[in-house]
mmCIF file of C-alpha atoms in Angstrom:
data_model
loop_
_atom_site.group_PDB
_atom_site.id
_atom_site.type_symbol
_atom_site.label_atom_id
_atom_site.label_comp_id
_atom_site.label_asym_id
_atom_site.label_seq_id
_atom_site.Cartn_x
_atom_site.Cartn_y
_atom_site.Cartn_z
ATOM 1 C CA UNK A 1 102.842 104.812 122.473
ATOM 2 C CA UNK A 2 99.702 102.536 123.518
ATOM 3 C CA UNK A 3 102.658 100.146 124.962
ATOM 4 C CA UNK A 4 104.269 102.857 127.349
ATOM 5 C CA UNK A 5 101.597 104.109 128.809
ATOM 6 C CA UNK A 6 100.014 100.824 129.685
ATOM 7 C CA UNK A 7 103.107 101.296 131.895
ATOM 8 C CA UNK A 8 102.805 104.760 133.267
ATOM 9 C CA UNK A 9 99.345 104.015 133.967
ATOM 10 C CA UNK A 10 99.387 100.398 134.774
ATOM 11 C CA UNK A 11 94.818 100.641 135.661
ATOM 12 C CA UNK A 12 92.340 98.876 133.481
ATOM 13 C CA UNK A 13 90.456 102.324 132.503
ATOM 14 C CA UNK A 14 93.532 103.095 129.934
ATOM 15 C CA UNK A 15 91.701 100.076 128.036
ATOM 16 C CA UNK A 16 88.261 102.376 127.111
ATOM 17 C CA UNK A 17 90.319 104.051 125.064
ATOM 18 C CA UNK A 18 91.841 103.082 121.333
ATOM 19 C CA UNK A 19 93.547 105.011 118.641
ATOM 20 C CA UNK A 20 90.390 103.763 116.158
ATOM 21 C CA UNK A 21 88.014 105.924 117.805
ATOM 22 C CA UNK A 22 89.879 109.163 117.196
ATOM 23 C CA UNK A 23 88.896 111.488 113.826
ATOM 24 C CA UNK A 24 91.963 113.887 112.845
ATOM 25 C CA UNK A 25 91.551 116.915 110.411
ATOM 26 C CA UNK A 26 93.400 119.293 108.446
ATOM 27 C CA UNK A 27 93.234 123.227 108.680
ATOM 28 C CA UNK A 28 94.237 123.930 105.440
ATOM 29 C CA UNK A 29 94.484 127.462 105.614
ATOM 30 C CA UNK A 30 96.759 126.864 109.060
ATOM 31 C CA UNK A 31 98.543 123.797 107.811
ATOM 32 C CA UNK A 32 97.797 122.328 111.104
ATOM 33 C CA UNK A 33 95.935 119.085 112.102
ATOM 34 C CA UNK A 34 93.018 119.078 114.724
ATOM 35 C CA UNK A 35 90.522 116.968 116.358
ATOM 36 C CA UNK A 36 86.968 117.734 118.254
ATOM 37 C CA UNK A 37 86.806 117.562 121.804
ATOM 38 C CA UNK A 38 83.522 117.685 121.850
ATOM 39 C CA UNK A 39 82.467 120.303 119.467
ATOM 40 C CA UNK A 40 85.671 122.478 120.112
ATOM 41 C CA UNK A 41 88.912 122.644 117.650
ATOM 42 C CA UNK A 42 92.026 121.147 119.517
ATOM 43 C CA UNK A 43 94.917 122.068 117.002
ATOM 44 C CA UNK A 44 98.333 120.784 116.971
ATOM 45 C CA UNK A 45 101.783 121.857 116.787
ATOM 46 C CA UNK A 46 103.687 121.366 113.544
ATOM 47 C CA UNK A 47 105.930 118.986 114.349
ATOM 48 C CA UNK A 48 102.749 116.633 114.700
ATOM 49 C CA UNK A 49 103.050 116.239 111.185
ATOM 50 C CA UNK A 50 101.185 113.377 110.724
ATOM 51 C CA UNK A 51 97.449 111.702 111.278
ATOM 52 C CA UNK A 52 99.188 108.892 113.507
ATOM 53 C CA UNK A 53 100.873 111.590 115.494
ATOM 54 C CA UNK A 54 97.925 113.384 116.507
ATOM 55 C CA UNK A 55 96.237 110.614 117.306
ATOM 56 C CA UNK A 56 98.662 109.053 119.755
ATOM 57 C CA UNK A 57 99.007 112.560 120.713
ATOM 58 C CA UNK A 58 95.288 112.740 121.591
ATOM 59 C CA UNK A 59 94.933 109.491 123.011
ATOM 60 C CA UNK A 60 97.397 110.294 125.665
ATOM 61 C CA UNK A 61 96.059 113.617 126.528
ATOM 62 C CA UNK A 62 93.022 111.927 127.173
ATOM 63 C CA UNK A 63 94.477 108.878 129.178
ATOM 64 C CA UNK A 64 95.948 111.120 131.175
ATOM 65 C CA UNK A 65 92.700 113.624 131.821
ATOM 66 C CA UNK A 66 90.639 110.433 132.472
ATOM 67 C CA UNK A 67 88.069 110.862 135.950
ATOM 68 C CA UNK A 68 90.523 107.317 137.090
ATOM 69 C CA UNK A 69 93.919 108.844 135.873
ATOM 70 C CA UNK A 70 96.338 110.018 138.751
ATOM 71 C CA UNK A 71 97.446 112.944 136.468
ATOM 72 C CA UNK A 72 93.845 113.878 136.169
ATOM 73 C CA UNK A 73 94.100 117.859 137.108
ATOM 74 C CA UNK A 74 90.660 118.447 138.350
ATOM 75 C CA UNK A 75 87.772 116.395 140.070
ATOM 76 C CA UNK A 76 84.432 116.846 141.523
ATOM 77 C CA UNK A 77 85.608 118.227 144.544
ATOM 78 C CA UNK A 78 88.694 120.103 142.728
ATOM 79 C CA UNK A 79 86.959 121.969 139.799
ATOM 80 C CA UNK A 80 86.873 125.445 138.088
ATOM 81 C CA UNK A 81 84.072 127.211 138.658
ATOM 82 C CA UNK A 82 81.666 130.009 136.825
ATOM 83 C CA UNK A 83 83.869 132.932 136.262
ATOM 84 C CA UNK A 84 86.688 131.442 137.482
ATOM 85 C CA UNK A 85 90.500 133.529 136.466
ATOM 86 C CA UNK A 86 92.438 130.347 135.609
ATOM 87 C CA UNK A 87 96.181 129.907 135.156
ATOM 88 C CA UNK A 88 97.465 126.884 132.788
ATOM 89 C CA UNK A 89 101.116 127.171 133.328
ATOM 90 C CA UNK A 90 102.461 124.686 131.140
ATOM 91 C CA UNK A 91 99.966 124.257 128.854
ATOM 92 C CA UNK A 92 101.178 122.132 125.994
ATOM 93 C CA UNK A 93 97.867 121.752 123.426
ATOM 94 C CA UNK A 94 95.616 123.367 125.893
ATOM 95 C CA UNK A 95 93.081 121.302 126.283
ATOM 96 C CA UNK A 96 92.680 121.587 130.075
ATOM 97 C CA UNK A 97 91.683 125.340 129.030
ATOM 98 C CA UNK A 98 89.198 124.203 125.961
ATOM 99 C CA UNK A 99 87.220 121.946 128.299
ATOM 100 C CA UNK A 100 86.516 124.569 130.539
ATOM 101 C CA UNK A 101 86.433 127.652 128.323
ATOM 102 C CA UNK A 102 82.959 127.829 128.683
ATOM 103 C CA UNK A 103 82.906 128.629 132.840
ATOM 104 C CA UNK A 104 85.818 130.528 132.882
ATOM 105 C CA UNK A 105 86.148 134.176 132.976
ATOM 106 C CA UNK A 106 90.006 134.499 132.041
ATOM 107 C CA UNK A 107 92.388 131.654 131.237
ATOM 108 C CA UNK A 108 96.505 133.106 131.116
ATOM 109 C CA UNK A 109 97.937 130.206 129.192
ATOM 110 C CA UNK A 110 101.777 130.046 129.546
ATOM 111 C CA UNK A 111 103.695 127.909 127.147
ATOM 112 C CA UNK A 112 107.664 128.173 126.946
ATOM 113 C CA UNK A 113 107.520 126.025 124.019
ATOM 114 C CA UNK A 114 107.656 127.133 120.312
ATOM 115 C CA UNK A 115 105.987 125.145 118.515
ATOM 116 C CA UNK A 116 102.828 125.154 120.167
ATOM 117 C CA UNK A 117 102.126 128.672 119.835
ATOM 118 C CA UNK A 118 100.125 128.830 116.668
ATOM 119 C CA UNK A 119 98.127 126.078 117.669
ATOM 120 C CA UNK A 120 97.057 127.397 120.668
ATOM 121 C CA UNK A 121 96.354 130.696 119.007
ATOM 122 C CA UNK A 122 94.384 128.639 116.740
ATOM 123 C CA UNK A 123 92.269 126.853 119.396
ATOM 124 C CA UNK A 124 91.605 129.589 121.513
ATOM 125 C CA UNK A 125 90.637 131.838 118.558
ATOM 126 C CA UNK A 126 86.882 131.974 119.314
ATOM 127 C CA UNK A 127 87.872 133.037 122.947
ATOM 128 C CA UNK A 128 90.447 135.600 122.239
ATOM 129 C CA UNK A 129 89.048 137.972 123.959
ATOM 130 C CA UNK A 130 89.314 136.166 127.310
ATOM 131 C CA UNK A 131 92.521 134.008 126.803
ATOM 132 C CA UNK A 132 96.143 135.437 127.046
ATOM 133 C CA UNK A 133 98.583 133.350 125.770
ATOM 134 C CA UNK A 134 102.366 134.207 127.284
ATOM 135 C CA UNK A 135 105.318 132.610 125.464
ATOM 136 C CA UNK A 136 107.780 132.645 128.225
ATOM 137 C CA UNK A 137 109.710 130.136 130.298
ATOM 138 C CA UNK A 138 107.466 130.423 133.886
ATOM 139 C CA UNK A 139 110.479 130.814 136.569
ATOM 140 C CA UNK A 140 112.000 132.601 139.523
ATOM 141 C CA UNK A 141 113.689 134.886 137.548
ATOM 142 C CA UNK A 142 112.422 137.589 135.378
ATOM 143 C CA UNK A 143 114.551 138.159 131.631
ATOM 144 C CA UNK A 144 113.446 138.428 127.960
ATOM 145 C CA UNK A 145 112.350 134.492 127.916
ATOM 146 C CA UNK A 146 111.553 133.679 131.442
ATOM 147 C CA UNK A 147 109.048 135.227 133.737
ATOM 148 C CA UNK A 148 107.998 134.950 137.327
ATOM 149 C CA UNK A 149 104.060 134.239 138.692
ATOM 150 C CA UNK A 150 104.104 137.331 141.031
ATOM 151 C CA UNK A 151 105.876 139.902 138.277
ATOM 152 C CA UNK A 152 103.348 139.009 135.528
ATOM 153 C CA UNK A 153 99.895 138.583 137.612
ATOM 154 C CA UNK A 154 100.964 141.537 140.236
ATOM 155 C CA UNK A 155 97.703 142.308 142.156
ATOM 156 C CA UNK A 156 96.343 139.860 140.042
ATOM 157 C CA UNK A 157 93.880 137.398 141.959
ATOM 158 C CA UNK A 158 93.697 133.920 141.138
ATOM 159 C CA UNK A 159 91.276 131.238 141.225
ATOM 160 C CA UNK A 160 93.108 128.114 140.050
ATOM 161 C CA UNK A 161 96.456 126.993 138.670
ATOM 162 C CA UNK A 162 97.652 124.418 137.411
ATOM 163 C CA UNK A 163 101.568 123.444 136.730
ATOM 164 C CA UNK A 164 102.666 120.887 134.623
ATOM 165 C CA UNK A 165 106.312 121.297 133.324
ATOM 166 C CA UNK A 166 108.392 118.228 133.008
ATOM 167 C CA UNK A 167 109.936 118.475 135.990
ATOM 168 C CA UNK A 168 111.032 122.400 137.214
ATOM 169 C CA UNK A 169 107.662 122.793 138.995
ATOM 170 C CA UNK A 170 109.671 124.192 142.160
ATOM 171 C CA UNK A 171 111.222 126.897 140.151
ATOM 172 C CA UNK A 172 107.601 128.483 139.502
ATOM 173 C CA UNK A 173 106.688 127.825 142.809
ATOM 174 C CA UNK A 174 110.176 129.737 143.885
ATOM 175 C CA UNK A 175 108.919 132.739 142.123
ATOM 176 C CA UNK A 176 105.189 132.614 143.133
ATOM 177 C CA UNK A 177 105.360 133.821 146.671
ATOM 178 C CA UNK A 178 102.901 136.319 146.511
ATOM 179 C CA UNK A 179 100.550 134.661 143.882
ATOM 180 C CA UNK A 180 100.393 131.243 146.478
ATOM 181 C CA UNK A 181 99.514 133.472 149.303
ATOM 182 C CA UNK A 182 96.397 134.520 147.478
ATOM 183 C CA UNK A 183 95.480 131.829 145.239
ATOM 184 C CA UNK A 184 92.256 129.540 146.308
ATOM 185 C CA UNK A 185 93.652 126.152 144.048
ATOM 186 C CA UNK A 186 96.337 124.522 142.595
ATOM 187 C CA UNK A 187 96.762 121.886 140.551
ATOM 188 C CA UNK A 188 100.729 120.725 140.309
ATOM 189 C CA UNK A 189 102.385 117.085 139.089
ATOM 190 C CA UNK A 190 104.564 115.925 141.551
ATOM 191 C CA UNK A 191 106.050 112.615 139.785
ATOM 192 C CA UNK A 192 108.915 113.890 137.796
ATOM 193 C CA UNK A 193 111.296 114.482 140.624
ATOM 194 C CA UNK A 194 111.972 112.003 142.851
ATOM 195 C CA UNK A 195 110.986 114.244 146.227
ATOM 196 C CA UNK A 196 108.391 116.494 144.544
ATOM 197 C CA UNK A 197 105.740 114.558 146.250
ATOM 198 C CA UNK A 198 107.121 115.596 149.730
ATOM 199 C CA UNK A 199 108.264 118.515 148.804
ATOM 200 C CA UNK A 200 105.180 120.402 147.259
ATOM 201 C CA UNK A 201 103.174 119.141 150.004
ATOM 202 C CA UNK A 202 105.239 120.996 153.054
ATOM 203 C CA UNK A 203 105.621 124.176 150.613
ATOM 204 C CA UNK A 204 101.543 124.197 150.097
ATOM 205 C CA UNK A 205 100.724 123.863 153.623
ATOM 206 C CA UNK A 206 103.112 126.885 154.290
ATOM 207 C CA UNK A 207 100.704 128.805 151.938
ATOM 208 C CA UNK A 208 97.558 127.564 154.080
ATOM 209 C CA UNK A 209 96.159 125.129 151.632
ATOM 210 C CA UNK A 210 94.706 122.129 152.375
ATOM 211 C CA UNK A 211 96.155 119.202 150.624
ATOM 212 C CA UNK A 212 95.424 115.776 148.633
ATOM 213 C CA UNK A 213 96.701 113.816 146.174
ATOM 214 C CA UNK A 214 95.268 111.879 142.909
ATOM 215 C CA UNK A 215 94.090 109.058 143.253
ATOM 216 C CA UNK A 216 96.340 105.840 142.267
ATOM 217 C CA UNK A 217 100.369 105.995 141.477
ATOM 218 C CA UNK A 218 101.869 106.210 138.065
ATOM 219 C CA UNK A 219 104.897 104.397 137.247
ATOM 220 C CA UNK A 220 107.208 106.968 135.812
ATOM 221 C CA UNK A 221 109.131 104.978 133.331
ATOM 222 C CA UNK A 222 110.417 108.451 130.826
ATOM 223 C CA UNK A 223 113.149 109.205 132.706
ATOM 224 C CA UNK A 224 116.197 106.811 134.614
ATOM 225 C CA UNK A 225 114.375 104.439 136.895
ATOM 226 C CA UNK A 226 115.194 104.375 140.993
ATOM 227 C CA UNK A 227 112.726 104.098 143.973
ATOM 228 C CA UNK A 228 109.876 105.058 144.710
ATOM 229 C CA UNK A 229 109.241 103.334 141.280
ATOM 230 C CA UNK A 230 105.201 104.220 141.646
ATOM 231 C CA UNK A 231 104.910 107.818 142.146
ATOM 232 C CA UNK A 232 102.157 109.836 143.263
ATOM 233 C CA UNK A 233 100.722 112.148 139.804
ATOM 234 C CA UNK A 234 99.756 115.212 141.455
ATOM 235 C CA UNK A 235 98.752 117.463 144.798
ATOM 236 C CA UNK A 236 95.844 119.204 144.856
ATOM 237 C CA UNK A 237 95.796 122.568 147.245
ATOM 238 C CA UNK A 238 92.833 124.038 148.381
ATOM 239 C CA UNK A 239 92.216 127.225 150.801
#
């Protein structure tokens, strides 16, 4: 809600943004609501099954992207580039993918959960021939529902990733080994765990990358609350 995340992201740049201001549509054919980014389709999941819920939906997604936000992925410094191969591991409605659809060469979108399937299909449709969307739980262990980094990309080289899943980030990083060692960026949210901060850091540097963190703290307030109360939003890893 507008409440919470005047919490989680306790700057005055939340404020340039209100629920009015956002336009929601129906796909009738898809029986799935949407909004333009721009001029793009972002589609929702089903179980945004309402106007209301999209836009709160929306309005977070784009608190959270904002050039002041510390869970802002990318920034002038940290950006995908022409023909970039980008990874979204983690992708929930995608739209870190749709804003940059345009530059890159070939987004893998990984999303373990269900319901956001379709609407990603659905989004991505007029780029289908350069997006691959993998339904799979990203891990270190390879079965029918989860999959590692290195077994699905192989010789695969990378240009950027970013990870963003509530909170088992170090289990993809577990079973990325070889991907890390020849990746040039990553993008990964360090403020559900506790020690995440400290603990992606000294695993990045390992890998050779150079690192930094968003700017500002966010006060993580979803889950139970214990020091450090203000927690950094993500590291940023370049080689």
């Amino acid at each position: 809600s507008n409440d919470t995340y005047s919490y989680i992201f306790p700057y005055p740049f939340i404020l340039d943004y209100s629920f009015k201001d956002i336009s929601v549509f129906k796909d009738e054919n898809l029986k799935l609501f949407y909004v333009l980014h721009g001029i793009k389709k972002l589609y929702f999941s089903q179980k945004f099954d309402s106007i209301k819920k999209v836009k709160v939906a929306y309005y977070c997604a784009l608190i959270e992207q904002d050039k002041n936000s510390p869970h802002r992925y990318l920034n002038e410094s940290f950006d995908i580039k022409q023909n970039d191969v980008v990874l979204d591991v983690g992708a929930a409605e995608g739209l870190l993918g749709l804003e940059n659809i345009d530059k890159i060469k070939k987004l893998y979108v990984f999303e373990a959960d269900s319901d956001w399937i379709d609407a990603l299909k659905a989004t991505f449709e007029p780029w289908k021939d350069k997006v691959e969307i993998i339904h799979k739980y990203v891990s270190d262990i390879n079965t029918d529902t989860n999959i590692s980094l290195d077994a699905y990309l192989k010789e695969l080289k990378v240009n950027l990733i970013k990870i963003d899943v509530e909170g088992v980030e170090k289990h993809i990083l577990a079973g990325a080994h070889h991907t890390l060692s020849k990746t040039e960026k990553v993008a990964i949210c360090t403020y559900h765990n506790q020690k995440d901060e400290k603990l992606f850091k000294e695993l990045l540097l390992d890998y050779g990358f150079q690192t930094s963190y968003s700017a500002g703290y966010m006060l993580f307030i979803l889950k139970k609350l214990y020091p450090p109360y203000f927690r950094k939003g993500l590291i940023r890893g370049v080689k």
